[in-house]
């Protein structure tokens, strides 16, 4: 048996097309949704992510107010910029690309973003609203995973979802989204302190790997027919590539292809969905600002 590959690129293109249509409608009413992506420094992965976000903004017809600051930017300067963008009514969404340089307090920066412009869904107000089931900007990667499952036609209700990883960006929020009434999974959250992890992952109908470590999920850890969502984005050296590296996920894709029922590739699985959901949230922010 060979797994069905879930094409995140294709689903993300669908989501962007839906967003683009609604952007056109808003523009006809005199509002152009606008996102400010703030990048501090030259972290190569971050530069690449931000470029992807800017490309998507252009594609869906949104305004781009991105700012690229030098590595030496002080916390005070960054907080000042966020204050300006908070006060600017033509800016609907603000995203600070993480990680930030070590001399800047990430928590302080995320707290400074107006929750109504926090299209990343990282502000404690949005996180809290997600936890208690109130309206919130949903974090893009977890939300993208839910949409990917939906669009791939995977039934989730009553299924056992096992998540590997407890990060604030993926593991914790995706566990909450999977457990919501709409998705209705029974969720187990595994992490570096989990004993006999393979015994738990083998029970998964849906396995979400967000450990940030290559080869975290191997063939023996997956139940035949399970849905495997690989959130890992790991750069490994590859001299055959012009860039000198290639991307691999947290799962041994080649190994799992013969066991899983469905699997997301890396690249081309969850990654494109993250950006598509950012466009979705920015549209929502612009619509909310109009109300
Ligand atoms: N760094 C890695 N993933 C993300 C993300 O989803 N948002 C932001 N702001 N930074 C990131």
GROMACS .gro file of C-alpha atoms and ligand atoms in nm:
model
  302
    1UNK     CA    1   0.000   0.000   0.000
    2UNK     CA    2   0.121   0.345  -0.083
    3UNK     CA    3   0.009   0.655   0.105
    4UNK     CA    4  -0.192   0.929  -0.059
    5UNK     CA    5   0.023   1.240  -0.062
    6UNK     CA    6  -0.160   1.548   0.063
    7UNK     CA    7  -0.063   1.830  -0.169
    8UNK     CA    8  -0.030   2.137   0.054
    9UNK     CA    9   0.083   2.351  -0.237
   10UNK     CA   10  -0.241   2.282  -0.420
   11UNK     CA   11  -0.466   2.337  -0.115
   12UNK     CA   12  -0.278   2.656  -0.024
   13UNK     CA   13  -0.327   2.788  -0.378
   14UNK     CA   14  -0.701   2.723  -0.339
   15UNK     CA   15  -0.710   2.915  -0.010
   16UNK     CA   16  -0.512   3.206  -0.160
   17UNK     CA   17  -0.751   3.218  -0.459
   18UNK     CA   18  -1.050   3.236  -0.220
   19UNK     CA   19  -0.878   3.513  -0.023
   20UNK     CA   20  -0.786   3.703  -0.344
   21UNK     CA   21  -1.150   3.709  -0.448
   22UNK     CA   22  -1.256   3.860  -0.115
   23UNK     CA   23  -0.968   4.110  -0.131
   24UNK     CA   24  -1.104   4.231  -0.467
   25UNK     CA   25  -1.447   4.279  -0.314
   26UNK     CA   26  -1.302   4.478  -0.021
   27UNK     CA   27  -1.092   4.690  -0.255
   28UNK     CA   28  -1.407   4.779  -0.447
   29UNK     CA   29  -1.533   4.923  -0.117
   30UNK     CA   30  -1.217   5.131  -0.082
   31UNK     CA   31  -1.025   4.910   0.163
   32UNK     CA   32  -0.697   4.740   0.076
   33UNK     CA   33  -0.599   4.479   0.337
   34UNK     CA   34  -0.247   4.555   0.451
   35UNK     CA   35   0.013   4.352   0.640
   36UNK     CA   36   0.339   4.465   0.797
   37UNK     CA   37   0.594   4.187   0.834
   38UNK     CA   38   0.882   4.289   1.056
   39UNK     CA   39   1.211   4.105   1.015
   40UNK     CA   40   1.507   4.180   1.240
   41UNK     CA   41   1.844   4.054   1.121
   42UNK     CA   42   1.949   3.808   0.852
   43UNK     CA   43   1.857   3.460   0.978
   44UNK     CA   44   1.850   3.275   0.641
   45UNK     CA   45   1.539   3.068   0.721
   46UNK     CA   46   1.354   3.381   0.839
   47UNK     CA   47   1.458   3.577   0.529
   48UNK     CA   48   1.321   3.295   0.315
   49UNK     CA   49   0.991   3.276   0.511
   50UNK     CA   50   0.942   3.653   0.489
   51UNK     CA   51   1.007   3.649   0.113
   52UNK     CA   52   0.738   3.382   0.080
   53UNK     CA   53   0.492   3.594   0.280
   54UNK     CA   54   0.562   3.901   0.064
   55UNK     CA   55   0.512   3.701  -0.254
   56UNK     CA   56   0.176   3.579  -0.127
   57UNK     CA   57   0.069   3.934  -0.033
   58UNK     CA   58   0.135   4.048  -0.390
   59UNK     CA   59  -0.049   3.747  -0.532
   60UNK     CA   60  -0.369   3.803  -0.331
   61UNK     CA   61  -0.361   4.179  -0.396
   62UNK     CA   62  -0.286   4.300  -0.044
   63UNK     CA   63  -0.068   4.596   0.050
   64UNK     CA   64   0.276   4.516   0.189
   65UNK     CA   65   0.420   4.742   0.460
   66UNK     CA   66   0.706   4.512   0.556
   67UNK     CA   67   1.012   4.644   0.736
   68UNK     CA   68   1.355   4.482   0.741
   69UNK     CA   69   1.559   4.605   1.038
   70UNK     CA   70   1.929   4.541   1.106
   71UNK     CA   71   2.043   4.280   1.360
   72UNK     CA   72   2.163   4.567   1.585
   73UNK     CA   73   1.810   4.711   1.626
   74UNK     CA   74   1.734   4.774   1.993
   75UNK     CA   75   1.426   4.644   2.171
   76UNK     CA   76   1.316   5.004   2.222
   77UNK     CA   77   1.338   5.079   1.848
   78UNK     CA   78   1.138   4.769   1.764
   79UNK     CA   79   0.871   4.852   2.026
   80UNK     CA   80   0.853   5.205   1.887
   81UNK     CA   81   0.792   5.074   1.534
   82UNK     CA   82   0.519   4.839   1.660
   83UNK     CA   83   0.355   5.135   1.837
   84UNK     CA   84   0.349   5.330   1.510
   85UNK     CA   85   0.200   5.039   1.317
   86UNK     CA   86  -0.061   4.981   1.593
   87UNK     CA   87  -0.170   5.343   1.556
   88UNK     CA   88  -0.180   5.337   1.176
   89UNK     CA   89  -0.536   5.253   1.067
   90UNK     CA   90  -0.423   5.165   0.713
   91UNK     CA   91  -0.226   4.868   0.858
   92UNK     CA   92  -0.454   4.574   0.943
   93UNK     CA   93  -0.204   4.307   1.041
   94UNK     CA   94   0.137   4.307   1.211
   95UNK     CA   95   0.370   4.008   1.222
   96UNK     CA   96   0.711   3.999   1.386
   97UNK     CA   97   0.914   3.714   1.237
   98UNK     CA   98   1.060   3.485   1.505
   99UNK     CA   99   1.316   3.412   1.632
  100UNK     CA  100   1.437   3.759   1.730
  101UNK     CA  101   1.801   3.842   1.807
  102UNK     CA  102   1.898   3.737   2.161
  103UNK     CA  103   1.912   4.094   2.299
  104UNK     CA  104   1.540   4.145   2.233
  105UNK     CA  105   1.273   4.006   2.469
  106UNK     CA  106   1.034   3.813   2.245
  107UNK     CA  107   0.752   3.806   2.500
  108UNK     CA  108   0.761   4.182   2.544
  109UNK     CA  109   0.749   4.232   2.167
  110UNK     CA  110   0.453   3.996   2.114
  111UNK     CA  111   0.266   4.170   2.398
  112UNK     CA  112   0.316   4.508   2.231
  113UNK     CA  113   0.120   4.410   1.918
  114UNK     CA  114  -0.244   4.523   1.925
  115UNK     CA  115  -0.439   4.192   1.960
  116UNK     CA  116  -0.678   4.308   1.686
  117UNK     CA  117  -0.380   4.325   1.446
  118UNK     CA  118  -0.210   4.007   1.573
  119UNK     CA  119  -0.260   3.797   1.259
  120UNK     CA  120  -0.003   3.543   1.386
  121UNK     CA  121  -0.232   3.467   1.681
  122UNK     CA  122   0.062   3.479   1.925
  123UNK     CA  123  -0.061   3.755   2.161
  124UNK     CA  124  -0.177   3.612   2.497
  125UNK     CA  125  -0.525   3.759   2.436
  126UNK     CA  126  -0.563   3.556   2.116
  127UNK     CA  127  -0.406   3.248   2.276
  128UNK     CA  128  -0.646   3.281   2.570
  129UNK     CA  129  -0.949   3.325   2.345
  130UNK     CA  130  -0.847   3.014   2.152
  131UNK     CA  131  -0.824   2.817   2.478
  132UNK     CA  132  -1.173   2.921   2.595
  133UNK     CA  133  -1.328   2.882   2.251
  134UNK     CA  134  -1.392   3.250   2.182
  135UNK     CA  135  -1.327   3.425   1.852
  136UNK     CA  136  -0.953   3.469   1.798
  137UNK     CA  137  -0.697   3.492   1.521
  138UNK     CA  138  -0.586   3.132   1.494
  139UNK     CA  139  -0.212   3.068   1.467
  140UNK     CA  140  -0.135   3.005   1.101
  141UNK     CA  141   0.043   2.668   1.104
  142UNK     CA  142  -0.207   2.490   1.333
  143UNK     CA  143  -0.500   2.642   1.146
  144UNK     CA  144  -0.339   2.538   0.816
  145UNK     CA  145  -0.318   2.178   0.941
  146UNK     CA  146  -0.689   2.173   1.024
  147UNK     CA  147  -0.780   2.315   0.681
  148UNK     CA  148  -0.549   2.064   0.513
  149UNK     CA  149  -0.726   1.773   0.689
  150UNK     CA  150  -1.064   1.918   0.593
  151UNK     CA  151  -0.979   1.974   0.228
  152UNK     CA  152  -0.820   1.629   0.199
  153UNK     CA  153  -1.157   1.490   0.306
  154UNK     CA  154  -1.026   1.329   0.625
  155UNK     CA  155  -1.290   1.251   0.884
  156UNK     CA  156  -1.163   1.366   1.223
  157UNK     CA  157  -1.456   1.320   1.460
  158UNK     CA  158  -1.387   1.058   1.728
  159UNK     CA  159  -1.036   0.990   1.594
  160UNK     CA  160  -0.729   0.968   1.814
  161UNK     CA  161  -0.486   1.246   1.723
  162UNK     CA  162  -0.134   1.226   1.863
  163UNK     CA  163   0.078   1.541   1.853
  164UNK     CA  164   0.456   1.530   1.900
  165UNK     CA  165   0.592   1.862   2.028
  166UNK     CA  166   0.466   2.119   2.278
  167UNK     CA  167   0.577   2.449   2.124
  168UNK     CA  168   0.363   2.762   2.153
  169UNK     CA  169   0.366   2.800   1.774
  170UNK     CA  170   0.251   2.450   1.676
  171UNK     CA  171   0.222   2.167   1.931
  172UNK     CA  172   0.007   2.335   2.196
  173UNK     CA  173  -0.231   2.525   1.965
  174UNK     CA  174  -0.280   2.239   1.717
  175UNK     CA  175  -0.370   2.010   2.011
  176UNK     CA  176  -0.639   2.259   2.114
  177UNK     CA  177  -0.776   2.294   1.760
  178UNK     CA  178  -0.789   1.917   1.712
  179UNK     CA  179  -0.983   1.882   2.037
  180UNK     CA  180  -1.240   2.152   1.949
  181UNK     CA  181  -1.598   2.035   1.892
  182UNK     CA  182  -1.569   2.111   1.518
  183UNK     CA  183  -1.277   1.871   1.479
  184UNK     CA  184  -1.373   1.645   1.769
  185UNK     CA  185  -1.054   1.441   1.806
  186UNK     CA  186  -0.930   1.277   2.123
  187UNK     CA  187  -0.584   1.429   2.162
  188UNK     CA  188  -0.263   1.302   2.318
  189UNK     CA  189   0.027   1.547   2.339
  190UNK     CA  190   0.373   1.386   2.344
  191UNK     CA  191   0.704   1.563   2.408
  192UNK     CA  192   1.064   1.501   2.506
  193UNK     CA  193   0.952   1.377   2.848
  194UNK     CA  194   0.718   1.112   2.704
  195UNK     CA  195   0.809   0.751   2.785
  196UNK     CA  196   0.762   0.476   2.525
  197UNK     CA  197   0.646   0.730   2.269
  198UNK     CA  198   0.615   0.466   1.996
  199UNK     CA  199   0.345   0.287   2.197
  200UNK     CA  200   0.141   0.605   2.192
  201UNK     CA  201   0.209   0.711   1.832
  202UNK     CA  202   0.111   0.362   1.713
  203UNK     CA  203  -0.240   0.433   1.847
  204UNK     CA  204  -0.273   0.747   1.637
  205UNK     CA  205  -0.532   0.774   1.361
  206UNK     CA  206  -0.385   1.118   1.296
  207UNK     CA  207  -0.020   1.181   1.383
  208UNK     CA  208   0.113   1.538   1.386
  209UNK     CA  209   0.494   1.559   1.402
  210UNK     CA  210   0.610   1.899   1.526
  211UNK     CA  211   0.925   1.809   1.714
  212UNK     CA  212   1.167   2.014   1.502
  213UNK     CA  213   1.402   1.717   1.470
  214UNK     CA  214   1.466   1.496   1.166
  215UNK     CA  215   1.389   1.121   1.190
  216UNK     CA  216   1.158   1.172   1.490
  217UNK     CA  217   0.894   0.951   1.331
  218UNK     CA  218   1.000   0.619   1.181
  219UNK     CA  219   0.802   0.336   1.023
  220UNK     CA  220   0.766   0.133   1.343
  221UNK     CA  221   0.590   0.428   1.514
  222UNK     CA  222   0.298   0.451   1.271
  223UNK     CA  223  -0.021   0.250   1.254
  224UNK     CA  224  -0.096   0.122   0.902
  225UNK     CA  225  -0.336   0.360   0.728
  226UNK     CA  226  -0.278   0.652   0.967
  227UNK     CA  227  -0.279   1.015   0.855
  228UNK     CA  228   0.067   1.167   0.906
  229UNK     CA  229   0.110   1.545   0.914
  230UNK     CA  230   0.475   1.645   0.906
  231UNK     CA  231   0.534   1.998   1.039
  232UNK     CA  232   0.914   1.970   1.049
  233UNK     CA  233   1.128   2.208   0.845
  234UNK     CA  234   1.487   2.094   0.893
  235UNK     CA  235   1.776   2.215   0.679
  236UNK     CA  236   2.034   1.949   0.610
  237UNK     CA  237   2.354   1.993   0.407
  238UNK     CA  238   2.327   1.877   0.045
  239UNK     CA  239   2.617   1.953  -0.189
  240UNK     CA  240   2.406   1.865  -0.495
  241UNK     CA  241   2.189   2.173  -0.431
  242UNK     CA  242   2.282   2.525  -0.535
  243UNK     CA  243   2.187   2.652  -0.188
  244UNK     CA  244   2.402   2.382  -0.024
  245UNK     CA  245   2.110   2.240   0.173
  246UNK     CA  246   1.773   2.071   0.137
  247UNK     CA  247   1.466   2.060   0.356
  248UNK     CA  248   1.348   1.748   0.533
  249UNK     CA  249   1.063   1.700   0.776
  250UNK     CA  250   1.042   1.527   1.114
  251UNK     CA  251   0.926   1.204   0.951
  252UNK     CA  252   1.117   0.947   0.746
  253UNK     CA  253   0.901   1.011   0.440
  254UNK     CA  254   1.030   0.729   0.218
  255UNK     CA  255   0.989   0.482   0.503
  256UNK     CA  256   0.640   0.597   0.596
  257UNK     CA  257   0.502   0.611   0.243
  258UNK     CA  258   0.428   0.239   0.253
  259UNK     CA  259   0.264   0.245   0.596
  260UNK     CA  260   0.064   0.567   0.625
  261UNK     CA  261  -0.274   0.615   0.458
  262UNK     CA  262  -0.210   0.984   0.399
  263UNK     CA  263   0.108   1.186   0.439
  264UNK     CA  264   0.217   1.546   0.385
  265UNK     CA  265   0.550   1.599   0.205
  266UNK     CA  266   0.826   1.840   0.309
  267UNK     CA  267   0.850   2.076   0.135
  268UNK     CA  268   0.505   2.126  -0.016
  269UNK     CA  269   0.285   2.010   0.271
  270UNK     CA  270   0.217   2.220   0.579
  271UNK     CA  271   0.457   2.504   0.486
  272UNK     CA  272   0.252   2.664   0.207
  273UNK     CA  273  -0.060   2.638   0.428
  274UNK     CA  274   0.101   2.857   0.696
  275UNK     CA  275   0.136   3.144   0.451
  276UNK     CA  276  -0.211   3.091   0.304
  277UNK     CA  277  -0.367   3.112   0.653
  278UNK     CA  278  -0.171   3.431   0.720
  279UNK     CA  279  -0.341   3.583   0.415
  280UNK     CA  280  -0.674   3.454   0.549
  281UNK     CA  281  -0.614   3.619   0.890
  282UNK     CA  282  -0.504   3.948   0.734
  283UNK     CA  283  -0.823   3.957   0.526
  284UNK     CA  284  -1.022   3.891   0.844
  285UNK     CA  285  -0.836   4.173   1.023
  286UNK     CA  286  -0.922   4.415   0.741
  287UNK     CA  287  -1.287   4.305   0.746
  288UNK     CA  288  -1.299   4.344   1.126
  289UNK     CA  289  -1.146   4.692   1.106
  290UNK     CA  290  -1.422   4.795   0.866
  291UNK     CA  291  -1.699   4.684   1.108
  292LIG     N1  292   0.893   3.165   1.293
  292LIG     C1  293   0.863   3.036   1.260
  292LIG     N2  294   0.731   3.023   1.238
  292LIG     C2  295   0.677   3.144   1.257
  292LIG     C3  296   0.543   3.194   1.247
  292LIG     O1  297   0.446   3.123   1.220
  292LIG     N3  298   0.528   3.326   1.273
  292LIG     C4  299   0.631   3.405   1.307
  292LIG     N4  300   0.605   3.533   1.333
  292LIG     N5  301   0.756   3.363   1.317
  292LIG     C5  302   0.777   3.233   1.291
   0.00000   0.00000   0.00000
